Coordinates of N, CA and C in Angstrom, one line a residue:
Chain A
A18 N 119.6 103.0 193.1 CA 120.9 102.4 193.2 C 121.0 101.1 192.4
Q19 N 122.2 100.9 191.9 CA 122.3 99.7 191.1 C 122.6 98.5 192.1
T20 N 121.9 97.4 191.9 CA 122.1 96.2 192.7 C 122.2 95.0 191.8
V21 N 123.0 94.1 192.2 CA 123.2 92.8 191.4 C 122.9 91.7 192.3
T22 N 122.0 90.8 191.9 CA 121.6 89.7 192.8 C 121.9 88.3 192.1
Q23 N 122.6 87.5 192.8 CA 122.9 86.1 192.4 C 122.2 85.3 193.5
S24 N 121.1 84.6 193.1 CA 120.3 83.9 194.1 C 120.8 82.5 194.4
Q25 N 121.8 82.1 193.7 CA 122.3 80.7 193.9 C 123.7 80.8 194.6
P26 N 123.8 80.6 195.9 CA 125.1 80.7 196.5 C 126.0 79.5 196.1
E27 N 125.4 78.4 195.8 CA 126.2 77.2 195.4 C 125.5 76.5 194.3
M28 N 126.3 76.0 193.4 CA 125.7 75.1 192.3 C 126.7 74.0 192.1
S29 N 126.2 72.9 191.6 CA 127.1 71.8 191.2 C 126.6 71.2 189.8
V30 N 127.6 70.7 189.1 CA 127.3 70.1 187.8 C 128.2 68.9 187.6
Q31 N 127.7 68.0 186.9 CA 128.5 66.8 186.5 C 129.4 67.2 185.3
E32 N 130.6 66.7 185.4 CA 131.5 66.9 184.3 C 130.9 66.6 183.0
A33 N 131.1 67.5 182.0 CA 130.6 67.4 180.6 C 129.1 67.8 180.5
E34 N 128.5 68.1 181.6 CA 127.1 68.6 181.5 C 127.0 70.1 181.4
T35 N 125.8 70.6 181.4 CA 125.6 72.0 181.2 C 125.0 72.6 182.5
V36 N 125.4 73.8 182.9 CA 124.9 74.4 184.1 C 124.6 75.9 183.7
T37 N 123.6 76.4 184.4 CA 123.2 77.9 184.2 C 123.3 78.6 185.5
L38 N 124.0 79.6 185.6 CA 124.1 80.5 186.8 C 123.2 81.7 186.6
S39 N 122.4 82.1 187.6 CA 121.5 83.2 187.4 C 122.0 84.5 188.0
C40 N 121.6 85.6 187.3 CA 121.9 86.9 187.8 C 120.8 87.8 187.4
T41 N 120.4 88.7 188.3 CA 119.5 89.7 188.0 C 120.1 91.0 188.5
Y42 N 119.6 92.1 188.0 CA 120.2 93.4 188.3 C 119.1 94.5 188.3
D43 N 119.3 95.5 189.0 CA 118.4 96.6 189.0 C 119.0 97.9 188.6
T44 N 118.5 98.5 187.6 CA 119.0 99.8 187.1 C 118.0 100.6 186.4
S45 N 118.1 101.9 186.4 CA 117.3 102.8 185.6 C 118.0 103.3 184.3
E46 N 119.2 102.8 184.2 CA 120.0 103.3 183.0 C 119.6 102.4 181.8
S47 N 119.8 102.9 180.6 CA 119.6 102.2 179.4 C 120.9 101.7 178.7
D48 N 122.0 102.3 179.1 CA 123.3 102.0 178.5 C 124.2 101.5 179.6
Y49 N 124.6 100.3 179.6 CA 125.4 99.7 180.6 C 126.1 98.5 180.1
Y50 N 126.9 97.9 181.0 CA 127.6 96.7 180.6 C 127.5 95.6 181.7
L51 N 127.5 94.4 181.3 CA 127.4 93.3 182.2 C 128.5 92.3 182.0
F52 N 129.0 91.8 183.1 CA 130.2 90.9 183.0 C 129.9 89.7 183.9
W53 N 130.6 88.6 183.5 CA 130.8 87.5 184.4 C 132.3 87.3 184.7
Y54 N 132.6 87.3 185.9 CA 134.0 87.0 186.3 C 134.1 85.7 187.0
K55 N 135.2 85.0 186.9 CA 135.4 83.7 187.5 C 136.6 83.9 188.5
Q56 N 136.5 83.4 189.7 CA 137.5 83.4 190.7 C 137.9 82.0 191.1
P57 N 138.9 81.4 190.6 CA 139.3 80.1 191.1 C 139.8 80.2 192.5
P58 N 139.9 79.1 193.2 CA 140.4 79.2 194.6 C 141.8 79.8 194.7
S59 N 141.9 80.8 195.6 CA 143.2 81.5 195.8 C 143.8 82.1 194.6
R60 N 142.9 82.4 193.7 CA 143.4 83.1 192.4 C 142.6 84.4 192.2
Q61 N 143.2 85.2 191.3 CA 142.4 86.4 191.0 C 141.2 86.2 190.1
M62 N 140.3 87.2 190.1 CA 139.2 87.1 189.3 C 139.6 87.4 187.8
I63 N 139.1 86.6 186.9 CA 139.3 86.8 185.5 C 138.0 86.9 184.8
L64 N 138.0 87.7 183.7 CA 136.8 87.9 183.0 C 136.4 86.7 182.2
V65 N 135.2 86.3 182.2 CA 134.7 85.2 181.5 C 134.0 85.7 180.2
I66 N 133.1 86.6 180.4 CA 132.3 87.1 179.3 C 131.7 88.5 179.6
R67 N 131.5 89.2 178.5 CA 131.0 90.6 178.7 C 129.9 90.8 177.7
Q68 N 128.9 91.6 178.1 CA 127.7 91.9 177.3 C 127.4 93.4 177.3
E69 N 127.3 94.1 176.2 CA 126.9 95.5 176.1 C 125.4 95.5 176.1
A70 N 124.8 96.3 176.9 CA 123.3 96.4 176.9 C 122.6 96.7 175.6
Y71 N 123.4 97.5 174.8 CA 122.7 98.0 173.5 C 122.7 96.8 172.5
K72 N 123.5 95.8 172.7 CA 123.5 94.7 171.8 C 122.4 93.6 172.1
Q73 N 121.6 93.3 171.2 CA 120.6 92.3 171.4 C 121.1 90.9 171.3
Q74 N 122.2 90.7 170.6 CA 122.7 89.4 170.5 C 123.4 89.0 171.7
N75 N 123.2 87.8 172.2 CA 123.8 87.3 173.4 C 125.3 87.0 173.1
A76 N 126.1 87.4 174.1 CA 127.6 87.1 173.9 C 127.9 85.6 174.1
T77 N 128.9 85.2 173.4 CA 129.4 83.8 173.5 C 130.9 83.8 173.5
E78 N 131.5 83.0 174.3 CA 132.9 82.7 174.4 C 133.1 81.3 174.5
N79 N 133.4 80.6 173.4 CA 133.6 79.1 173.5 C 132.5 78.4 174.2
R80 N 132.7 77.8 175.3 CA 131.7 77.0 176.1 C 130.8 77.9 176.9
F81 N 131.1 79.2 177.0 CA 130.4 80.1 177.9 C 129.5 81.0 177.0
S82 N 128.2 81.1 177.4 CA 127.3 81.9 176.7 C 126.4 82.6 177.7
V83 N 125.8 83.7 177.3 CA 124.8 84.3 178.3 C 123.5 84.4 177.6
N84 N 122.5 84.5 178.5 CA 121.1 84.8 178.1 C 120.8 86.1 178.7
F85 N 120.8 87.1 177.9 CA 120.6 88.5 178.3 C 119.2 88.9 178.0
Q86 N 118.4 89.2 179.0 CA 117.0 89.6 178.9 C 116.9 91.0 179.5
K87 N 117.0 92.0 178.6 CA 117.1 93.4 179.1 C 115.9 93.8 179.8
A88 N 114.7 93.5 179.2 CA 113.5 93.9 179.9 C 113.3 93.3 181.3
A89 N 113.7 92.1 181.4 CA 113.6 91.4 182.7 C 114.8 91.7 183.6
K90 N 115.8 92.4 183.1 CA 117.0 92.7 183.8 C 117.6 91.4 184.3
S91 N 117.8 90.5 183.4 CA 118.4 89.2 183.7 C 119.6 88.9 182.9
F92 N 120.6 88.2 183.5 CA 121.8 88.0 182.7 C 122.4 86.7 183.2
S93 N 122.0 85.6 182.7 CA 122.4 84.3 183.2 C 123.6 83.8 182.3
L94 N 124.4 83.0 183.0 CA 125.6 82.4 182.3 C 125.4 80.9 182.2
K95 N 125.6 80.4 180.9 CA 125.5 79.0 180.7 C 126.9 78.5 180.4
I96 N 127.2 77.4 181.1 CA 128.5 76.8 180.8 C 128.2 75.4 180.3
S97 N 128.7 75.2 179.0 CA 128.4 73.9 178.4 C 129.6 73.0 178.5
D98 N 129.4 71.7 178.4 CA 130.5 70.7 178.5 C 131.4 71.0 179.7
S99 N 130.9 71.1 180.9 CA 131.6 71.6 182.0 C 132.9 70.7 182.3
Q100 N 133.9 71.4 182.6 CA 135.2 70.8 182.9 C 135.6 71.0 184.3
L101 N 136.5 70.2 184.8 CA 137.0 70.3 186.2 C 137.5 71.7 186.5
G102 N 138.2 72.3 185.5 CA 138.8 73.6 185.7 C 137.8 74.7 185.8
D103 N 136.5 74.4 185.5 CA 135.5 75.5 185.6 C 135.1 75.7 187.1
A104 N 135.5 74.8 188.0 CA 135.1 75.0 189.4 C 135.7 76.3 189.9
A105 N 134.9 77.1 190.4 CA 135.3 78.4 190.9 C 134.1 79.2 191.5
M106 N 134.4 80.4 192.0 CA 133.3 81.3 192.4 C 133.1 82.2 191.1
Y107 N 131.8 82.3 190.8 CA 131.5 83.2 189.6 C 130.7 84.4 190.1
F108 N 131.2 85.5 189.7 CA 130.6 86.8 190.1 C 130.0 87.5 188.8
C109 N 128.7 87.9 189.0 CA 128.1 88.7 188.0 C 128.3 90.2 188.3
A110 N 128.6 91.0 187.4 CA 128.9 92.4 187.7 C 128.2 93.3 186.6
Y111 N 127.9 94.5 187.1 CA 127.3 95.5 186.3 C 128.1 96.8 186.3
R112 N 128.2 97.4 185.2 CA 128.9 98.7 185.1 C 128.2 99.6 184.2
R113 N 128.1 100.9 184.6 CA 127.5 101.8 183.7 C 128.6 102.7 183.1
S114 N 128.3 104.0 182.9 CA 129.3 104.8 182.1 C 130.6 105.1 183.0
G115 N 130.4 105.1 184.3 CA 131.6 105.4 185.1 C 132.5 104.2 185.3
N116 N 133.4 104.2 186.3 CA 134.3 103.2 186.5 C 133.9 102.1 187.4
Q117 N 132.8 102.4 188.1 CA 132.5 101.5 189.3 C 131.8 100.3 188.8
F118 N 132.3 99.1 189.3 CA 131.6 97.9 189.1 C 130.7 97.6 190.3
Y119 N 129.5 97.0 190.0 CA 128.7 96.5 191.1 C 128.6 95.0 190.9
F120 N 129.0 94.3 192.0 CA 129.1 92.8 192.0 C 127.9 92.2 192.7
G121 N 127.6 91.0 192.3 CA 126.8 90.1 193.1 C 127.6 89.4 194.2
T122 N 126.9 88.6 195.0 CA 127.6 87.9 196.1 C 128.3 86.7 195.6
G123 N 128.1 86.3 194.4 CA 128.8 85.1 193.8 C 128.1 83.8 193.9
T124 N 128.4 82.9 193.0 CA 127.9 81.6 193.0 C 129.1 80.6 193.0
S125 N 129.2 79.7 194.0 CA 130.3 78.8 194.0 C 129.9 77.6 193.2
L126 N 130.6 77.3 192.2 CA 130.4 76.2 191.3 C 131.3 75.0 191.5
T127 N 130.7 73.9 191.8 CA 131.5 72.6 192.0 C 131.2 71.7 190.7
V128 N 132.3 71.2 190.2 CA 132.2 70.3 189.1 C 132.5 68.9 189.6
I129 N 131.6 68.0 189.4 CA 131.7 66.6 189.9 C 132.3 65.7 188.8
P130 N 133.4 65.0 189.1 CA 134.0 64.2 188.1 C 133.1 63.0 187.7
Chain B
E14 N 151.4 86.2 180.4 CA 150.4 87.2 180.3 C 150.6 88.1 181.6
P15 N 150.5 89.4 181.4 CA 150.7 90.4 182.5 C 149.6 90.2 183.5
E16 N 150.0 90.4 184.8 CA 149.0 90.2 185.9 C 149.2 91.4 186.9
V17 N 148.1 91.6 187.5 CA 148.1 92.6 188.7 C 148.6 91.8 189.9
T18 N 149.6 92.4 190.6 CA 150.1 91.7 191.8 C 149.8 92.5 193.0
Q19 N 149.6 91.9 194.1 CA 149.3 92.6 195.4 C 150.2 92.0 196.5
T20 N 150.6 92.9 197.4 CA 151.4 92.4 198.6 C 150.9 93.2 199.8
P21 N 150.9 92.6 201.0 CA 151.1 91.2 201.2 C 149.9 90.4 200.9
S22 N 149.9 89.1 200.9 CA 148.7 88.3 200.7 C 147.8 88.3 201.9
H23 N 148.4 88.4 203.1 CA 147.7 88.5 204.3 C 148.3 89.4 205.3
Q24 N 147.6 90.3 205.8 CA 148.1 91.3 206.7 C 147.2 91.3 208.0
V25 N 147.9 91.1 209.1 CA 147.2 91.2 210.4 C 147.7 92.4 211.1
T26 N 146.7 93.2 211.7 CA 147.1 94.4 212.3 C 146.2 94.6 213.5
Q27 N 146.6 95.5 214.4 CA 145.8 95.8 215.6 C 144.9 97.0 215.3
M28 N 143.8 97.0 215.9 CA 142.8 98.1 215.8 C 143.5 99.5 216.1
G29 N 143.3 100.4 215.2 CA 143.9 101.7 215.4 C 145.3 101.9 214.7
Q30 N 145.8 100.9 214.2 CA 147.1 101.0 213.5 C 146.8 101.3 212.0
E31 N 147.9 101.9 211.4 CA 147.8 102.2 210.0 C 148.3 101.0 209.2
V32 N 147.7 100.8 208.1 CA 148.2 99.8 207.1 C 148.2 100.3 205.7
I33 N 149.2 99.8 205.0 CA 149.3 100.2 203.6 C 149.3 98.9 202.8
L34 N 148.3 98.8 201.9 CA 148.2 97.7 201.0 C 148.8 98.1 199.6
R35 N 149.6 97.2 199.1 CA 150.3 97.5 197.8 C 149.9 96.7 196.6
C36 N 149.9 97.4 195.5 CA 149.5 96.8 194.3 C 150.4 97.2 193.1
V37 N 150.7 96.3 192.2 CA 151.4 96.7 191.0 C 150.5 96.4 189.9
P38 N 149.9 97.4 189.3 CA 149.0 97.2 188.1 C 149.8 96.8 186.9
I39 N 149.0 96.4 185.9 CA 149.6 96.1 184.6 C 150.2 97.3 184.0
S40 N 151.4 97.2 183.4 CA 152.3 98.3 183.1 C 151.7 99.4 182.2
N41 N 150.9 99.0 181.2 CA 150.4 100.0 180.3 C 148.9 100.4 180.6
H42 N 148.5 100.0 181.8 CA 147.1 100.4 182.2 C 147.2 101.8 182.8
L43 N 146.0 102.5 182.6 CA 145.9 103.9 183.0 C 145.0 104.2 184.2
Y44 N 144.1 103.2 184.4 CA 143.1 103.3 185.4 C 143.3 102.3 186.5
F45 N 143.1 102.7 187.8 CA 143.4 101.8 188.9 C 142.3 101.9 189.9
Y46 N 142.0 100.7 190.5 CA 140.9 100.6 191.4 C 141.2 99.8 192.6
W47 N 140.4 100.1 193.7 CA 140.4 99.3 194.9 C 139.0 98.8 195.2
Y48 N 138.8 97.6 195.5 CA 137.6 97.0 195.9 C 137.8 96.2 197.2
R49 N 136.8 96.0 198.0 CA 136.9 95.2 199.1 C 135.7 94.2 199.2
Q50 N 136.0 93.1 199.9 CA 135.0 92.1 200.1 C 135.0 91.6 201.5
I51 N 134.1 92.0 202.3 CA 133.9 91.5 203.6 C 133.4 90.0 203.5
L52 N 133.9 89.2 204.4 CA 133.6 87.7 204.2 C 132.1 87.5 204.1
G53 N 131.8 86.7 203.0 CA 130.4 86.4 202.8 C 129.5 87.4 202.2
Q54 N 130.2 88.6 201.9 CA 129.4 89.7 201.3 C 129.9 90.0 199.9
K55 N 129.3 91.0 199.3 CA 129.6 91.4 197.9 C 130.9 92.0 197.8
V56 N 131.5 91.9 196.7 CA 132.7 92.8 196.3 C 132.2 94.2 196.2
E57 N 132.8 95.1 196.9 CA 132.3 96.5 196.9 C 133.4 97.4 196.3
F58 N 133.0 98.4 195.5 CA 133.9 99.3 194.9 C 134.3 100.3 196.0
L59 N 135.6 100.7 196.0 CA 136.0 101.7 197.0 C 136.4 103.0 196.2
V60 N 137.3 102.9 195.2 CA 137.8 104.1 194.6 C 138.4 103.7 193.2
S61 N 138.4 104.7 192.3 CA 139.1 104.6 191.1 C 140.1 105.8 191.0
F62 N 141.1 105.6 190.2 CA 142.2 106.6 190.2 C 142.8 106.7 188.8
Y63 N 142.9 107.9 188.3 CA 143.4 108.1 187.0 C 144.1 109.4 186.9
N64 N 145.2 109.4 186.2 CA 146.0 110.6 186.1 C 146.4 111.3 187.4
N65 N 146.8 110.4 188.3 CA 147.2 110.8 189.7 C 146.2 111.5 190.5
E66 N 144.9 111.2 190.2 CA 143.9 111.7 191.1 C 142.7 110.8 191.2
I67 N 142.0 110.9 192.2 CA 140.8 110.1 192.4 C 139.7 110.5 191.4
S68 N 139.2 109.6 190.6 CA 138.2 109.9 189.6 C 136.8 109.6 190.1
E69 N 136.7 108.6 191.0 CA 135.4 108.2 191.5 C 135.6 107.5 192.9
K70 N 134.7 107.7 193.8 CA 134.8 107.0 195.1 C 133.5 106.7 195.6
S71 N 133.4 105.6 196.4 CA 132.1 105.2 197.0 C 132.0 105.9 198.4
E72 N 130.8 105.7 199.0 CA 130.6 106.2 200.3 C 131.4 105.5 201.4
I73 N 131.9 104.3 201.0 CA 132.8 103.6 202.0 C 134.1 104.3 202.1
F74 N 134.6 104.9 201.1 CA 135.9 105.5 201.0 C 135.9 106.8 201.7
D75 N 136.0 106.8 203.1 CA 135.9 108.0 203.9 C 137.3 108.5 204.2
D76 N 137.4 109.4 205.1 CA 138.7 110.1 205.3 C 139.8 109.2 205.9
Q77 N 139.4 108.0 206.4 CA 140.5 107.2 206.9 C 141.2 106.4 205.7
F78 N 140.6 106.5 204.5 CA 141.3 105.8 203.4 C 142.0 106.9 202.5
S79 N 143.1 106.4 201.9 CA 143.7 107.3 200.9 C 144.4 106.4 199.9
V80 N 144.6 106.9 198.7 CA 145.3 106.1 197.7 C 146.4 107.0 197.1
E81 N 147.4 106.3 196.6 CA 148.6 107.0 196.1 C 149.3 106.1 195.0
R82 N 149.9 106.8 194.1 CA 150.7 106.1 193.1 C 152.1 106.8 193.3
P83 N 152.9 106.2 194.3 CA 154.1 106.9 194.7 C 155.2 106.9 193.6
D84 N 155.1 105.9 192.7 CA 156.1 105.9 191.7 C 155.4 105.4 190.4
G85 N 156.2 105.0 189.4 CA 155.6 104.6 188.2 C 154.9 103.2 188.1
S86 N 155.1 102.5 189.2 CA 154.6 101.1 189.2 C 153.6 100.8 190.3
N87 N 153.8 101.3 191.5 CA 153.0 100.9 192.6 C 151.7 101.8 192.8
F88 N 150.7 101.1 193.3 CA 149.4 101.8 193.6 C 149.0 101.3 195.0
T89 N 148.9 102.3 195.9 CA 148.7 101.9 197.3 C 147.4 102.3 197.9
L90 N 146.9 101.6 198.8 CA 145.7 101.9 199.6 C 146.2 102.0 201.1
K91 N 145.9 103.2 201.7 CA 146.3 103.3 203.1 C 145.0 103.5 203.9
I92 N 145.0 102.7 205.0 CA 144.0 102.9 206.0 C 144.6 103.5 207.2
R93 N 144.2 104.6 207.6 CA 145.0 105.4 208.7 C 144.8 104.8 210.0
S94 N 143.6 104.5 210.5 CA 143.4 104.0 211.8 C 142.4 102.8 211.7
T95 N 142.9 101.6 211.6 CA 142.0 100.5 211.2 C 141.0 100.2 212.3
K96 N 139.8 99.8 211.9 CA 138.7 99.3 212.7 C 138.5 97.9 212.5
L97 N 137.8 97.2 213.4 CA 137.5 95.8 213.3 C 136.8 95.5 212.0
E98 N 135.9 96.5 211.6 CA 135.0 96.3 210.4 C 135.8 96.5 209.1
D99 N 137.0 96.9 209.2 CA 137.9 97.0 208.0 C 138.4 95.6 207.6
S100 N 138.2 94.6 208.4 CA 138.7 93.3 208.1 C 137.9 92.8 206.8
A101 N 138.7 92.4 205.8 CA 138.1 92.1 204.5 C 139.2 91.7 203.6
M102 N 138.8 91.2 202.4 CA 139.7 91.0 201.3 C 139.7 92.2 200.5
Y103 N 140.9 92.8 200.2 CA 141.0 94.0 199.4 C 141.6 93.6 198.0
F104 N 140.9 94.0 197.0 CA 141.3 93.7 195.6 C 141.7 95.0 194.9
C105 N 142.9 94.9 194.3 CA 143.3 96.0 193.4 C 142.9 95.5 191.9
A106 N 142.6 96.5 191.1 CA 142.4 96.2 189.7 C 142.9 97.3 188.8
S107 N 143.1 97.0 187.6 CA 143.6 98.0 186.6 C 142.9 97.8 185.3
S108 N 142.8 98.9 184.5 CA 142.3 98.7 183.2 C 143.0 99.7 182.3
R109 N 143.1 99.3 181.0 CA 143.8 100.2 180.0 C 143.1 101.5 179.8
L110 N 141.8 101.3 179.6 CA 140.9 102.5 179.4 C 139.7 102.3 180.4
A111 N 138.9 103.3 180.4 CA 137.7 103.3 181.2 C 136.5 102.8 180.3
G112 N 135.3 102.9 180.8 CA 134.1 102.5 180.1 C 133.9 101.0 180.1
A113 N 133.7 100.4 179.0 CA 133.4 99.0 178.9 C 134.6 98.1 179.1
Y114 N 135.7 98.6 179.1 CA 136.9 97.8 179.1 C 137.0 96.9 180.4
E115 N 137.6 95.8 180.2 CA 137.8 94.8 181.3 C 138.7 95.4 182.4
Q116 N 138.4 95.1 183.6 CA 139.3 95.4 184.7 C 140.0 94.1 185.1
Y117 N 141.3 94.2 185.2 CA 142.1 93.1 185.6 C 142.3 93.1 187.1
F118 N 142.0 92.0 187.8 CA 142.1 92.0 189.2 C 143.3 91.3 189.7
G119 N 143.8 91.8 190.8 CA 144.9 91.1 191.6 C 144.3 90.0 192.4
P120 N 145.2 89.2 193.1 CA 144.7 88.1 193.9 C 144.1 88.5 195.3
G121 N 144.3 89.8 195.6 CA 143.8 90.2 196.9 C 144.7 90.2 198.0
T122 N 144.5 91.1 199.0 CA 145.2 91.0 200.3 C 144.1 90.8 201.4
R123 N 144.3 89.8 202.2 CA 143.3 89.6 203.3 C 143.8 90.4 204.5
L124 N 143.0 91.4 204.9 CA 143.3 92.2 206.0 C 142.5 91.7 207.2
T125 N 143.2 91.4 208.3 CA 142.6 91.0 209.5 C 142.9 92.0 210.6
V126 N 141.9 92.7 211.2 CA 142.1 93.7 212.2 C 141.7 93.0 213.5
T127 N 142.6 93.0 214.5 CA 142.3 92.4 215.8 C 142.1 93.4 216.9

């Protein structure tokens, strides 16, 4: 069964600093997709970044980047130059060929001014 | 930017009652989903829906659950006889296509069963 683990329930970062959120997953598949979603307080989840497992190059979206280690089944999210608006719950998610997402339990990120 | 909307934002119901949670997916999307999140736990997949039928469902989605797209815009989740353990946040999502494509999530409906 696919499982996604986020071992950090809460994280905090000083404004303008860099923070890394951890995610590991378990799968026997070779072809799959990984996502980071952000959920601000009382708002819907929005996609932050996506990684295809067949791509060796780590995905980057502006201040957000991932460190994808396929052999280690690790998919961490790095947020550079943290801003107050980055404060949210962050969910790591896994998806294989079907429609089903598997989510982690989330990491609550606080940005300290 | 188009968004998935859900109503109501909070629903309180008594055990054994039927509830219908409503969602309006993004208009040009073809795939629709329901997820739930019990407080403090993971977001869990319930069901996906395409071309007016269920395409995939989890073991959570038993006979007390059903989904419907009654018209061209709404997508509903019905729970026939609610139990205390059905209390959770229910998220609707939609995507234009399947596979690697992003799913767009609604803000959720908090269901409280008393």
